[in-house]
């Protein structure tokens, strides 16, 4: 953080190749907390496999792209960084501006301990006493039931969780019907997606091993899996750019729905 290379840094080049300018000191944080993939690299992998026009074709040349850990900058800057997989013809949220004075990495996090400065947040978020309480935060302007569960009092964290569960349902239906190879996810085992050999919908200890990594990727499934992972690997997603994550999840479900017999219900 304190060296010749960072002292005058004001911009960061994201994995998409987009350079974010005029950042100031938070650029030091964003140099690492930006992820390692983007819309651009996911599309490049599909193109290299020769499947740009074949969304449901399986290829051994196609694999899972992992955004990597703590990609908070990708979440916050939304379509300005293209850190999630953004579907053609869709619009996505831009940089999430919180409130004046609290809209950068170092205005919310202590620049040395990296902890959220909770005491600063309580001026507005009066119900918050610890960092764990932020999952229950929902601003008065959030007047949409994003996951359609009928609860508009829950924190945005839980709206995201609801949509991710729906995406997982869609991915498993797609894998069973289209690729013919059941899929399961395990967040603590690389490379995260595995063949669900017993068909129970979860990756158990025997399944969540590298030799059993998922191997029946199609472009449609690869895009959805990338967004699924993106929605998980930034722990502060609901605060950094919750609307962007919601859009990625919703559009992934919508895309998978085009290929499965019983689409996940997005009516509500």
XYZ file of N, CA and C in Angstrom:
804
model
N 0.808 -1.214 0.000
C 0.000 0.000 0.000
C 0.844 1.269 0.000
N 2.039 1.214 0.581
C 2.891 2.402 0.675
C 4.206 2.127 -0.050
N 4.258 2.461 -1.301
C 5.500 2.293 -2.057
C 5.494 3.213 -3.273
N 6.560 3.184 -3.990
C 6.736 4.105 -5.120
C 5.676 3.916 -6.188
N 5.201 2.680 -6.328
C 4.225 2.397 -7.381
C 2.816 2.835 -7.054
N 2.499 2.946 -5.771
C 1.113 3.246 -5.392
C 0.883 4.681 -4.943
N 1.919 5.373 -4.574
C 1.747 6.687 -3.963
C 1.014 7.674 -4.870
N 1.204 7.563 -6.174
C 0.530 8.468 -7.113
C -0.539 7.764 -7.948
N -0.892 6.539 -7.581
C -1.859 5.771 -8.367
C -3.260 6.372 -8.246
N -3.915 6.569 -9.388
C -5.295 7.088 -9.382
C -6.207 6.304 -10.319
N -5.691 5.271 -10.961
C -6.515 4.483 -11.879
C -6.172 3.013 -11.753
N -7.099 2.172 -12.219
C -6.911 0.717 -12.169
C -7.462 0.120 -13.456
N -6.731 -0.812 -14.045
C -7.222 -1.547 -15.210
C -7.869 -2.833 -14.716
N -9.172 -2.977 -14.991
C -9.927 -4.137 -14.536
C -9.685 -5.326 -15.468
N -10.057 -6.547 -15.057
C -9.854 -7.723 -15.913
C -10.523 -7.607 -17.286
N -11.550 -6.779 -17.392
C -12.217 -6.563 -18.675
C -11.373 -5.741 -19.637
N -10.291 -5.141 -19.118
C -9.466 -4.245 -19.917
C -9.886 -2.797 -19.782
N -10.993 -2.550 -19.095
C -11.483 -1.192 -18.884
C -10.661 -0.530 -17.781
N -10.202 0.690 -18.042
C -9.458 1.437 -17.034
C -10.392 2.406 -16.319
N -10.460 2.280 -15.009
C -11.255 3.181 -14.189
C -10.356 4.306 -13.712
N -10.755 5.537 -14.025
C -9.889 6.690 -13.802
C -10.370 7.520 -12.615
N -9.491 8.398 -12.143
C -9.843 9.366 -11.125
C -10.260 8.766 -9.804
N -9.617 7.698 -9.389
C -10.042 6.957 -8.207
C -9.456 7.480 -6.905
N -8.281 8.041 -6.960
C -7.641 8.437 -5.716
C -7.056 7.243 -4.992
N -6.958 7.352 -3.662
C -6.246 6.339 -2.884
C -6.920 4.979 -2.872
N -8.223 4.911 -3.161
C -8.882 3.609 -3.158
C -8.397 2.715 -4.296
N -7.699 3.304 -5.247
C -7.138 2.500 -6.344
C -6.176 1.443 -5.806
N -5.559 1.713 -4.661
C -4.646 0.736 -4.057
C -5.401 -0.522 -3.636
N -6.613 -0.322 -3.135
C -7.452 -1.461 -2.738
C -7.927 -2.221 -3.974
N -8.332 -1.452 -4.979
C -8.950 -2.035 -6.163
C -7.973 -2.783 -7.045
N -6.689 -2.520 -6.873
C -5.688 -3.227 -7.663
C -5.759 -4.735 -7.422
N -6.089 -5.115 -6.192
C -6.215 -6.541 -5.863
C -7.671 -6.993 -5.800
N -8.554 -6.149 -5.278
C -9.943 -6.557 -5.065
C -10.805 -6.285 -6.296
N -10.386 -6.809 -7.432
C -11.081 -6.578 -8.701
C -11.489 -7.869 -9.394
N -11.063 -9.007 -8.867
C -11.339 -10.279 -9.526
C -10.324 -10.572 -10.612
N -10.521 -11.689 -11.296
C -9.577 -12.105 -12.345
C -10.249 -12.391 -13.680
N -11.584 -12.269 -13.711
C -12.294 -12.513 -14.958
C -13.382 -11.473 -15.145
N -14.075 -11.547 -16.276
C -15.084 -10.548 -16.618
C -15.952 -11.072 -17.750
N -16.920 -10.272 -18.157
C -17.716 -10.596 -19.346
C -16.805 -10.918 -20.522
N -15.755 -10.116 -20.669
C -14.847 -10.241 -21.815
C -14.163 -11.602 -21.838
N -13.636 -12.041 -20.707
C -12.901 -13.305 -20.697
C -13.824 -14.512 -20.813
N -15.027 -14.416 -20.240
C -15.987 -15.515 -20.400
C -16.356 -15.664 -21.878
N -16.622 -14.549 -22.543
C -16.933 -14.597 -23.973
C -15.751 -15.107 -24.792
N -14.542 -14.732 -24.380
C -13.346 -15.173 -25.106
C -13.194 -16.692 -25.013
N -13.482 -17.254 -23.850
C -13.398 -18.698 -23.689
C -14.400 -19.424 -24.557
N -15.594 -18.865 -24.653
C -16.633 -19.458 -25.500
C -16.237 -19.368 -26.969
N -15.676 -18.237 -27.352
C -15.237 -18.048 -28.738
C -14.098 -19.000 -29.093
N -13.150 -19.171 -28.180
C -12.021 -20.070 -28.427
C -12.488 -21.509 -28.597
N -13.584 -21.859 -27.918
C -14.135 -23.210 -28.050
C -14.992 -23.351 -29.305
N -15.178 -22.249 -30.034
C -15.958 -22.276 -31.271
C -17.447 -22.413 -31.052
N -17.939 -21.876 -29.911
C -19.340 -22.096 -29.546
C -20.150 -20.804 -29.440
N -19.678 -19.750 -30.042
C -20.365 -18.463 -29.938
C -21.811 -18.550 -30.401
N -22.074 -19.337 -31.424
C -23.421 -19.467 -31.974
C -24.110 -20.755 -31.530
N -23.526 -21.438 -30.541
C -24.077 -22.723 -30.098
C -24.205 -22.737 -28.575
N -25.193 -22.055 -28.028
C -25.279 -21.878 -26.572
C -25.438 -23.159 -25.770
N -25.953 -24.212 -26.379
C -26.232 -25.439 -25.623
C -25.366 -26.613 -26.037
N -24.322 -26.338 -26.798
C -23.407 -27.407 -27.199
C -22.338 -27.608 -26.137
N -22.065 -28.855 -25.810
C -21.058 -29.187 -24.798
C -19.700 -29.345 -25.469
N -18.672 -28.844 -24.806
C -17.332 -28.976 -25.365
C -16.318 -29.172 -24.249
N -15.382 -30.099 -24.470
C -14.321 -30.320 -23.498
C -13.337 -29.152 -23.491
N -13.434 -28.281 -24.486
C -12.560 -27.112 -24.557
C -13.090 -25.940 -23.740
N -14.272 -26.105 -23.178
C -14.885 -25.044 -22.392
C -14.847 -25.428 -20.914
N -14.517 -24.473 -20.063
C -14.453 -24.755 -18.636
C -15.103 -23.666 -17.812
N -14.941 -23.757 -16.504
C -15.516 -22.785 -15.581
C -14.534 -21.646 -15.338
N -15.017 -20.413 -15.491
C -14.216 -19.229 -15.189
C -14.544 -18.759 -13.778
N -13.531 -18.614 -12.959
C -13.714 -18.236 -11.553
C -13.297 -16.785 -11.342
N -14.222 -15.935 -10.914
C -13.891 -14.527 -10.709
C -12.826 -14.344 -9.644
N -12.701 -15.255 -8.715
C -11.741 -15.230 -7.608
C -12.334 -14.480 -6.417
N -11.527 -14.371 -5.361
C -12.052 -13.920 -4.068
C -12.153 -12.410 -3.927
N -13.126 -11.979 -3.138
C -13.234 -10.603 -2.656
C -13.155 -9.556 -3.767
N -13.905 -9.787 -4.833
C -13.884 -8.861 -5.970
C -14.847 -7.697 -5.744
N -14.624 -6.969 -4.646
C -15.535 -5.902 -4.249
C -15.605 -4.781 -5.274
N -14.490 -4.466 -5.906
C -14.474 -3.385 -6.891
C -15.337 -3.738 -8.104
N -15.319 -4.994 -8.488
C -16.155 -5.428 -9.614
C -17.622 -5.271 -9.275
N -17.990 -5.569 -8.023
C -19.373 -5.420 -7.595
C -19.769 -3.952 -7.560
N -18.932 -3.122 -6.984
C -19.283 -1.721 -6.810
C -19.384 -0.969 -8.137
N -18.507 -1.267 -9.072
C -18.471 -0.492 -10.313
C -19.372 -1.054 -11.403
N -20.005 -2.193 -11.153
C -21.018 -2.690 -12.066
C -20.594 -2.704 -13.520
N -21.452 -2.155 -14.365
C -21.194 -2.212 -15.808
C -19.980 -1.383 -16.217
N -19.500 -0.512 -15.345
C -18.290 0.250 -15.655
C -17.075 -0.664 -15.690
N -17.146 -1.801 -14.974
C -16.034 -2.746 -14.923
C -16.332 -4.049 -15.644
N -17.619 -4.381 -15.766
C -18.064 -5.628 -16.403
C -17.471 -6.861 -15.728
N -17.436 -6.823 -14.390
C -16.877 -7.949 -13.652
C -17.769 -9.168 -13.635
N -19.094 -8.959 -13.690
C -20.021 -10.073 -13.819
C -20.196 -10.432 -15.277
N -20.951 -11.514 -15.549
C -21.243 -11.806 -16.952
C -22.508 -11.046 -17.337
N -22.365 -10.081 -18.241
C -23.470 -9.239 -18.676
C -24.002 -9.748 -20.010
N -25.286 -10.080 -20.035
C -25.905 -10.660 -21.222
C -26.183 -9.592 -22.280
N -26.026 -9.976 -23.525
C -26.279 -9.058 -24.643
C -27.704 -8.521 -24.585
N -27.842 -7.239 -24.852
C -29.161 -6.634 -24.919
C -29.736 -6.237 -23.577
N -28.975 -6.444 -22.488
C -29.440 -6.098 -21.152
C -28.696 -4.865 -20.639
N -29.368 -4.117 -19.775
C -28.736 -2.971 -19.135
C -28.378 -3.337 -17.696
N -27.266 -2.797 -17.215
C -26.793 -3.128 -15.874
C -26.468 -1.871 -15.080
N -26.585 -2.010 -13.775
C -26.328 -0.904 -12.867
C -24.883 -0.440 -13.006
N -24.690 0.860 -12.913
C -23.358 1.435 -12.964
C -22.749 1.425 -11.564
N -21.772 2.261 -11.331
C -21.143 2.306 -10.009
C -22.187 2.608 -8.943
N -22.125 1.852 -7.844
C -23.039 2.098 -6.745
C -22.488 3.231 -5.884
N -23.175 4.358 -5.907
C -22.806 5.482 -5.056
C -23.628 5.410 -3.784
N -22.969 5.261 -2.674
C -23.648 5.147 -1.386
C -24.144 6.531 -0.992
N -23.486 7.191 -0.072
C -23.795 8.587 0.245
C -22.483 9.353 0.249
N -22.563 10.659 0.091
C -21.363 11.476 0.030
C -20.510 11.271 1.279
N -19.243 11.032 1.040
C -18.319 10.810 2.145
C -18.149 9.360 2.522
N -19.037 8.509 1.999
C -18.976 7.067 2.302
C -19.235 6.268 1.033
N -18.444 6.536 0.023
C -18.653 5.859 -1.256
C -17.348 5.353 -1.870
N -16.343 5.160 -1.036
C -15.086 4.570 -1.492
C -14.683 3.456 -0.529
N -13.725 2.652 -0.953
C -13.238 1.559 -0.091
C -12.759 2.104 1.254
N -11.952 3.170 1.196
C -11.292 3.643 2.411
C -12.141 4.601 3.235
N -13.320 4.946 2.752
C -14.213 5.742 3.595
C -15.126 4.848 4.433
N -15.249 3.585 4.045
C -16.069 2.637 4.809
C -15.227 1.623 5.575
N -14.061 1.295 5.035
C -13.158 0.338 5.681
C -11.956 1.076 6.258
N -11.505 0.649 7.406
C -10.254 1.170 7.947
C -9.127 0.747 7.005
N -8.342 1.692 6.573
C -7.349 1.394 5.531
C -6.212 0.511 6.018
N -6.096 0.300 7.337
C -5.036 -0.565 7.845
C -5.565 -1.897 8.364
N -6.643 -1.868 9.162
C -7.203 -3.129 9.660
C -8.143 -3.767 8.649
N -8.647 -2.971 7.712
C -9.608 -3.365 6.674
C -11.017 -3.598 7.220
N -11.192 -3.451 8.529
C -12.507 -3.665 9.123
C -13.473 -2.543 8.727
N -14.757 -2.888 8.610
C -15.778 -1.877 8.364
C -15.872 -0.982 9.599
N -15.924 0.328 9.367
C -15.997 1.287 10.464
C -17.460 1.434 10.902
N -17.927 0.441 11.644
C -19.337 0.319 11.995
C -19.862 1.558 12.703
N -19.036 2.148 13.576
C -19.493 3.304 14.329
C -19.861 4.473 13.420
N -19.245 4.551 12.248
C -19.588 5.596 11.281
C -20.945 5.304 10.635
N -21.238 4.041 10.441
C -22.470 3.639 9.751
C -23.714 3.851 10.612
N -23.537 3.758 11.916
C -24.695 3.805 12.812
C -25.382 5.165 12.848
N -24.735 6.185 12.308
C -25.370 7.503 12.230
C -26.669 7.409 11.420
N -26.628 6.640 10.342
C -27.824 6.436 9.506
C -28.488 5.090 9.786
N -27.673 4.051 9.879
C -28.194 2.697 10.115
C -28.273 2.461 11.619
N -29.300 3.019 12.218
C -29.390 3.039 13.683
C -29.595 1.662 14.304
N -30.051 0.681 13.509
C -30.273 -0.666 14.039
C -29.009 -1.525 14.002
N -27.959 -0.992 13.415
C -26.712 -1.749 13.266
C -25.818 -1.539 14.481
N -25.359 -2.627 15.067
C -24.400 -2.531 16.173
C -23.108 -3.288 15.873
N -23.184 -4.327 15.038
C -21.999 -5.076 14.627
C -22.031 -5.263 13.118
N -20.909 -5.680 12.558
C -20.829 -5.867 11.111
C -21.805 -6.934 10.624
N -22.147 -7.885 11.488
C -23.083 -8.945 11.102
C -24.501 -8.427 10.884
N -24.792 -7.260 11.443
C -26.145 -6.708 11.319
C -26.438 -6.139 9.930
N -25.406 -5.936 9.130
C -25.618 -5.310 7.826
C -26.453 -6.169 6.878
N -26.507 -7.458 7.119
C -27.302 -8.323 6.237
C -28.788 -7.988 6.314
N -29.198 -7.312 7.364
C -30.611 -6.974 7.529
C -30.964 -5.588 7.002
N -29.974 -4.882 6.483
C -30.217 -3.511 6.010
C -30.967 -3.523 4.689
N -31.997 -2.700 4.637
C -32.751 -2.483 3.403
C -33.203 -1.031 3.415
N -32.802 -0.284 2.417
C -33.151 1.128 2.383
C -34.601 1.317 1.959
N -35.178 2.452 2.325
C -36.594 2.706 2.069
C -36.922 2.730 0.574
N -35.921 2.994 -0.256
C -36.170 3.032 -1.693
C -36.212 1.674 -2.365
N -35.926 0.605 -1.616
C -35.922 -0.748 -2.184
C -37.334 -1.315 -2.151
N -38.135 -0.914 -3.124
C -39.559 -1.245 -3.136
C -39.896 -2.356 -4.119
N -38.927 -3.250 -4.336
C -39.129 -4.381 -5.236
C -38.834 -5.674 -4.493
N -39.717 -6.656 -4.653
C -39.491 -7.986 -4.077
C -38.677 -8.781 -5.086
N -37.364 -8.604 -5.063
C -36.497 -9.119 -6.118
C -36.563 -10.628 -6.274
N -36.669 -11.358 -5.168
C -36.688 -12.817 -5.274
C -38.096 -13.398 -5.247
N -39.122 -12.523 -5.176
C -40.504 -12.971 -5.312
C -41.022 -13.834 -4.187
N -40.431 -13.709 -2.986
C -40.873 -14.563 -1.877
C -41.922 -13.891 -1.000
N -42.348 -12.690 -1.376
C -43.383 -11.989 -0.623
C -42.871 -11.180 0.548
N -41.559 -11.198 0.780
C -40.979 -10.480 1.918
C -40.228 -9.253 1.419
N -40.777 -8.078 1.699
C -40.105 -6.839 1.309
C -39.547 -6.099 2.516
N -39.437 -6.811 3.633
C -38.822 -6.248 4.829
C -37.393 -6.784 5.002
N -37.102 -7.930 4.395
C -35.792 -8.546 4.563
C -34.693 -7.690 3.940
N -33.467 -7.856 4.450
C -32.335 -7.129 3.905
C -32.035 -7.549 2.474
N -31.360 -6.669 1.730
C -31.005 -6.973 0.340
C -30.137 -8.232 0.265
N -29.370 -8.490 1.304
C -28.597 -9.739 1.367
C -29.489 -10.949 1.110
N -30.666 -10.950 1.713
C -31.548 -12.116 1.603
C -32.282 -12.155 0.264
N -32.492 -10.997 -0.360
C -33.040 -10.976 -1.720
C -32.060 -11.662 -2.672
N -30.780 -11.363 -2.486
C -29.734 -11.991 -3.309
C -29.672 -13.490 -3.050
N -29.758 -13.883 -1.781
C -29.723 -15.293 -1.448
C -30.884 -16.045 -2.107
N -32.065 -15.435 -2.083
C -33.236 -16.066 -2.692
C -33.063 -16.266 -4.185
N -32.527 -15.251 -4.855
C -32.300 -15.363 -6.299
C -31.219 -16.386 -6.616
N -30.186 -16.459 -5.758
C -29.136 -17.444 -6.016
C -29.679 -18.866 -5.892
N -30.547 -19.098 -4.945
C -31.172 -20.414 -4.812
C -31.977 -20.758 -6.064
N -32.657 -19.767 -6.606
C -33.427 -19.983 -7.834
C -32.509 -20.271 -9.013
N -31.366 -19.587 -9.061
C -30.405 -19.835 -10.136
C -29.838 -21.251 -10.028
N -29.538 -21.678 -8.826
C -29.016 -23.034 -8.632
C -30.029 -24.067 -9.109
N -31.289 -23.815 -8.815
C -32.371 -24.701 -9.279
C -32.392 -24.764 -10.798
N -32.260 -23.605 -11.437
C -32.269 -23.556 -12.901
C -31.049 -24.259 -13.488
N -29.892 -24.071 -12.870
C -28.668 -24.714 -13.351
C -28.760 -26.226 -13.248
N -29.317 -26.710 -12.154
C -29.421 -28.156 -11.979
C -30.438 -28.761 -12.946
N -31.523 -28.025 -13.194
C -32.502 -28.511 -14.175
C -31.878 -28.539 -15.565
N -31.130 -27.504 -15.897
C -30.473 -27.430 -17.207
C -29.459 -28.562 -17.373
N -28.640 -28.771 -16.344
C -27.626 -29.823 -16.431
C -28.271 -31.193 -16.622
N -29.358 -31.439 -15.912
C -30.032 -32.737 -16.012
C -30.668 -32.934 -17.381
N -31.264 -31.870 -17.920
C -32.021 -31.990 -19.160
C -31.185 -31.795 -20.420
N -30.241 -30.873 -20.373
C -29.526 -30.478 -21.598
C -28.151 -31.126 -21.703
N -27.338 -31.010 -20.653
C -25.996 -31.602 -20.745
C -26.009 -33.079 -20.398
N -27.007 -33.524 -19.635
C -27.096 -34.927 -19.243
C -26.159 -35.315 -18.127
N -25.479 -34.326 -17.536
C -24.554 -34.569 -16.433
C -24.946 -33.695 -15.254
N -25.490 -34.272 -14.187
C -25.934 -33.475 -13.035
C -24.786 -32.669 -12.427
N -25.113 -31.468 -11.945
C -24.101 -30.555 -11.425
C -24.382 -30.228 -9.959
N -23.307 -30.040 -9.191
C -23.432 -29.642 -7.791
C -22.303 -28.683 -7.451
N -22.534 -27.835 -6.455
C -21.578 -26.783 -6.092
C -21.099 -26.960 -4.657
N -19.807 -26.686 -4.446
C -19.243 -26.685 -3.091
C -18.296 -25.486 -2.987
N -18.656 -24.525 -2.143
C -17.945 -23.237 -2.103
C -16.521 -23.336 -1.582
N -16.187 -24.397 -0.848
C -14.870 -24.489 -0.232
C -13.954 -25.501 -0.909
N -14.353 -25.997 -2.059
C -13.531 -26.997 -2.754
C -13.329 -26.591 -4.211
N -12.075 -26.403 -4.589
C -11.729 -26.073 -5.972
C -11.916 -27.301 -6.856
N -12.461 -27.189 -8.063
C -12.902 -25.969 -8.742
C -14.394 -25.668 -8.595
N -14.969 -25.970 -7.453
C -16.291 -25.504 -7.007
C -17.489 -26.233 -7.605
N -17.460 -26.498 -8.899
C -18.559 -27.222 -9.533
C -18.114 -28.652 -9.833
N -18.977 -29.608 -9.424
C -18.624 -31.025 -9.520
C -19.771 -31.824 -10.121
N -19.447 -33.037 -10.580
C -20.473 -33.940 -11.080
C -21.231 -34.500 -9.878
N -22.529 -34.347 -9.906
C -23.373 -34.839 -8.815
C -23.667 -36.312 -9.070
N -22.732 -37.161 -8.683
C -22.796 -38.571 -9.053
C -23.988 -39.302 -8.446
N -24.436 -38.874 -7.250
C -25.576 -39.557 -6.636
C -26.893 -38.821 -6.856
N -26.825 -37.690 -7.558
C -28.040 -36.983 -7.947
C -28.848 -36.386 -6.821
N -28.181 -36.091 -5.680
C -28.942 -35.554 -4.544
C -28.946 -34.032 -4.497
N -28.324 -33.378 -5.504
C -28.355 -31.925 -5.577
C -27.272 -31.220 -4.800
N -26.402 -31.973 -4.133
C -25.325 -31.383 -3.343
C -24.024 -32.136 -3.599
N -22.899 -31.439 -3.397
C -21.592 -32.077 -3.569
C -21.102 -32.565 -2.215
N -21.147 -33.872 -1.994
C -20.675 -34.401 -0.717
C -19.150 -34.504 -0.727
N -18.585 -35.003 0.372
C -17.138 -35.036 0.528
C -16.458 -35.874 -0.544
N -17.086 -36.949 -0.947
C -16.503 -37.816 -1.977
C -16.600 -37.186 -3.363
N -17.640 -36.386 -3.591
C -17.851 -35.773 -4.907
C -17.029 -34.500 -5.097
N -16.832 -33.735 -4.016
C -16.174 -32.429 -4.106
C -14.657 -32.563 -4.126
N -14.168 -33.292 -5.133
C -12.727 -33.495 -5.309
C -12.364 -33.181 -6.755
N -11.128 -32.755 -6.951
C -10.700 -32.275 -8.271
C -10.945 -33.263 -9.412
N -10.649 -34.551 -9.230
C -10.882 -35.486 -10.340
C -12.348 -35.581 -10.765
N -13.257 -35.145 -9.890
C -14.687 -35.198 -10.197
C -15.233 -33.827 -10.611
N -14.350 -32.941 -11.042
C -14.791 -31.603 -11.455
C -15.800 -31.697 -12.595
N -16.700 -30.737 -12.647
C -17.732 -30.767 -13.679
C -17.091 -30.632 -15.055
N -17.556 -31.432 -16.001
C -16.871 -31.509 -17.298
C -17.814 -31.461 -18.498
N -19.041 -30.977 -18.274
C -20.005 -30.946 -19.386
C -20.526 -29.525 -19.594
N -19.588 -28.607 -19.784
C -19.953 -27.200 -19.900
C -20.461 -26.847 -21.296
N -21.541 -26.099 -21.315
C -22.016 -25.447 -22.530
C -21.882 -23.945 -22.281
N -21.904 -23.121 -23.299
C -21.819 -21.673 -23.079
C -22.899 -21.149 -22.133
N -24.113 -21.625 -22.283
C -25.211 -21.124 -21.440
C -24.958 -21.456 -19.959
N -24.487 -22.670 -19.704
C -24.223 -23.078 -18.331
C -22.985 -22.378 -17.773
N -21.982 -22.175 -18.608
C -20.751 -21.507 -18.173
C -21.018 -20.065 -17.754
N -21.884 -19.381 -18.478
C -22.229 -17.996 -18.128
C -22.951 -17.938 -16.792
N -23.923 -18.835 -16.624
C -24.699 -18.857 -15.387
C -23.822 -19.210 -14.193
N -22.929 -20.182 -14.365
C -22.045 -20.605 -13.275
C -21.105 -19.473 -12.871
N -20.653 -18.717 -13.851
C -19.778 -17.585 -13.549
C -20.501 -16.562 -12.677
N -21.747 -16.251 -13.023
C -22.499 -15.291 -12.217
C -22.873 -15.850 -10.848
N -23.113 -17.145 -10.785
C -23.383 -17.780 -9.495
C -22.191 -17.572 -8.558
N -21.009 -17.832 -9.068
C -19.798 -17.665 -8.273
C -19.555 -16.188 -7.947
N -19.794 -15.326 -8.913
C -19.609 -13.892 -8.702
C -20.488 -13.391 -7.560
N -21.684 -13.926 -7.458
C -22.624 -13.493 -6.427
C -22.233 -13.988 -5.039
N -21.272 -14.898 -4.965
C -20.849 -15.467 -3.683
C -19.502 -14.948 -3.186
N -18.599 -14.639 -4.093
C -17.213 -14.423 -3.695
C -16.907 -13.028 -3.168
N -17.882 -12.119 -3.231
C -17.725 -10.837 -2.553
C -18.652 -10.854 -1.340
N -18.127 -11.044 -0.137
C -18.978 -11.143 1.055
C -19.844 -9.895 1.281
N -19.376 -8.738 0.828
C -20.134 -7.505 1.018
C -20.959 -7.105 -0.185
N -21.327 -8.070 -1.006
C -22.026 -7.805 -2.274
C -23.281 -6.954 -2.093
N -24.026 -7.202 -1.030
C -25.285 -6.501 -0.810
C -25.059 -5.018 -0.525
N -23.869 -4.677 -0.009
C -23.539 -3.286 0.286
C -22.736 -2.634 -0.833
N -21.901 -3.418 -1.498
C -21.034 -2.858 -2.539
C -21.772 -2.561 -3.835
N -22.750 -3.383 -4.164
C -23.494 -3.190 -5.410
C -24.564 -4.248 -5.563
N -25.471 -4.287 -4.607
C -26.484 -5.340 -4.570
C -27.347 -5.402 -5.809
N -27.678 -4.246 -6.370
C -28.556 -4.242 -7.543
C -27.871 -4.893 -8.741
N -26.583 -4.650 -8.897
C -25.833 -5.267 -9.996
C -25.844 -6.783 -9.858
N -25.603 -7.284 -8.647
C -25.611 -8.726 -8.420
C -26.997 -9.302 -8.683
N -28.034 -8.593 -8.250
C -29.410 -9.028 -8.498
C -29.672 -9.146 -9.994
N -29.214 -8.180 -10.749
C -29.406 -8.212 -12.210
C -28.699 -9.404 -12.840
N -27.475 -9.681 -12.403
C -26.724 -10.815 -12.948
C -27.446 -12.133 -12.676
N -27.957 -12.296 -11.461
C -28.640 -13.528 -11.092
C -29.939 -13.687 -11.865
N -30.720 -12.622 -11.916
C -32.010 -12.680 -12.607
C -31.816 -13.021 -14.090
N -30.876 -12.347 -14.736
C -30.667 -12.574 -16.164
C -30.126 -13.966 -16.446
N -29.352 -14.512 -15.511
C -28.845 -15.878 -15.670
C -29.991 -16.885 -15.608
N -30.914 -16.667 -14.670
C -32.092 -17.546 -14.574
C -32.920 -17.446 -15.843
N -33.152 -16.224 -16.279
C -33.959 -15.991 -17.475
C -33.366 -16.686 -18.693
N -32.045 -16.639 -18.813
C -31.377 -17.274 -19.953
C -31.494 -18.799 -19.885
N -31.277 -19.379 -18.716
C -31.399 -20.829 -18.567
C -32.834 -21.290 -18.818
N -33.787 -20.454 -18.423
C -35.193 -20.803 -18.609
C -35.549 -21.066 -20.062
N -34.804 -20.470 -20.975
C -35.071 -20.658 -22.403
C -34.822 -22.090 -22.852
N -34.067 -22.836 -22.050
C -33.637 -24.170 -22.497
C -34.164 -25.317 -21.649
N -34.950 -25.019 -20.601
C -35.433 -26.101 -19.741
C -36.943 -26.258 -19.853
N -37.403 -27.468 -19.618
C -38.815 -27.797 -19.824
C -39.741 -27.073 -18.847
N -39.312 -26.969 -17.590
C -40.105 -26.286 -16.573
C -39.305 -25.100 -16.034
N -39.468 -23.930 -16.657
C -38.699 -22.759 -16.247
C -38.926 -22.393 -14.785
N -37.905 -21.865 -14.172
C -38.023 -21.329 -12.809
C -38.968 -20.137 -12.879
N -39.932 -20.094 -11.978
C -40.976 -19.082 -12.015
C -40.432 -17.712 -11.626
N -40.418 -16.776 -12.578
C -39.977 -15.412 -12.324
C -41.142 -14.430 -12.318
N -42.359 -14.952 -12.258
C -43.557 -14.127 -12.349
C -43.561 -13.008 -11.326
N -43.154 -13.331 -10.093
C -43.223 -12.349 -9.009
C -41.932 -11.602 -8.757
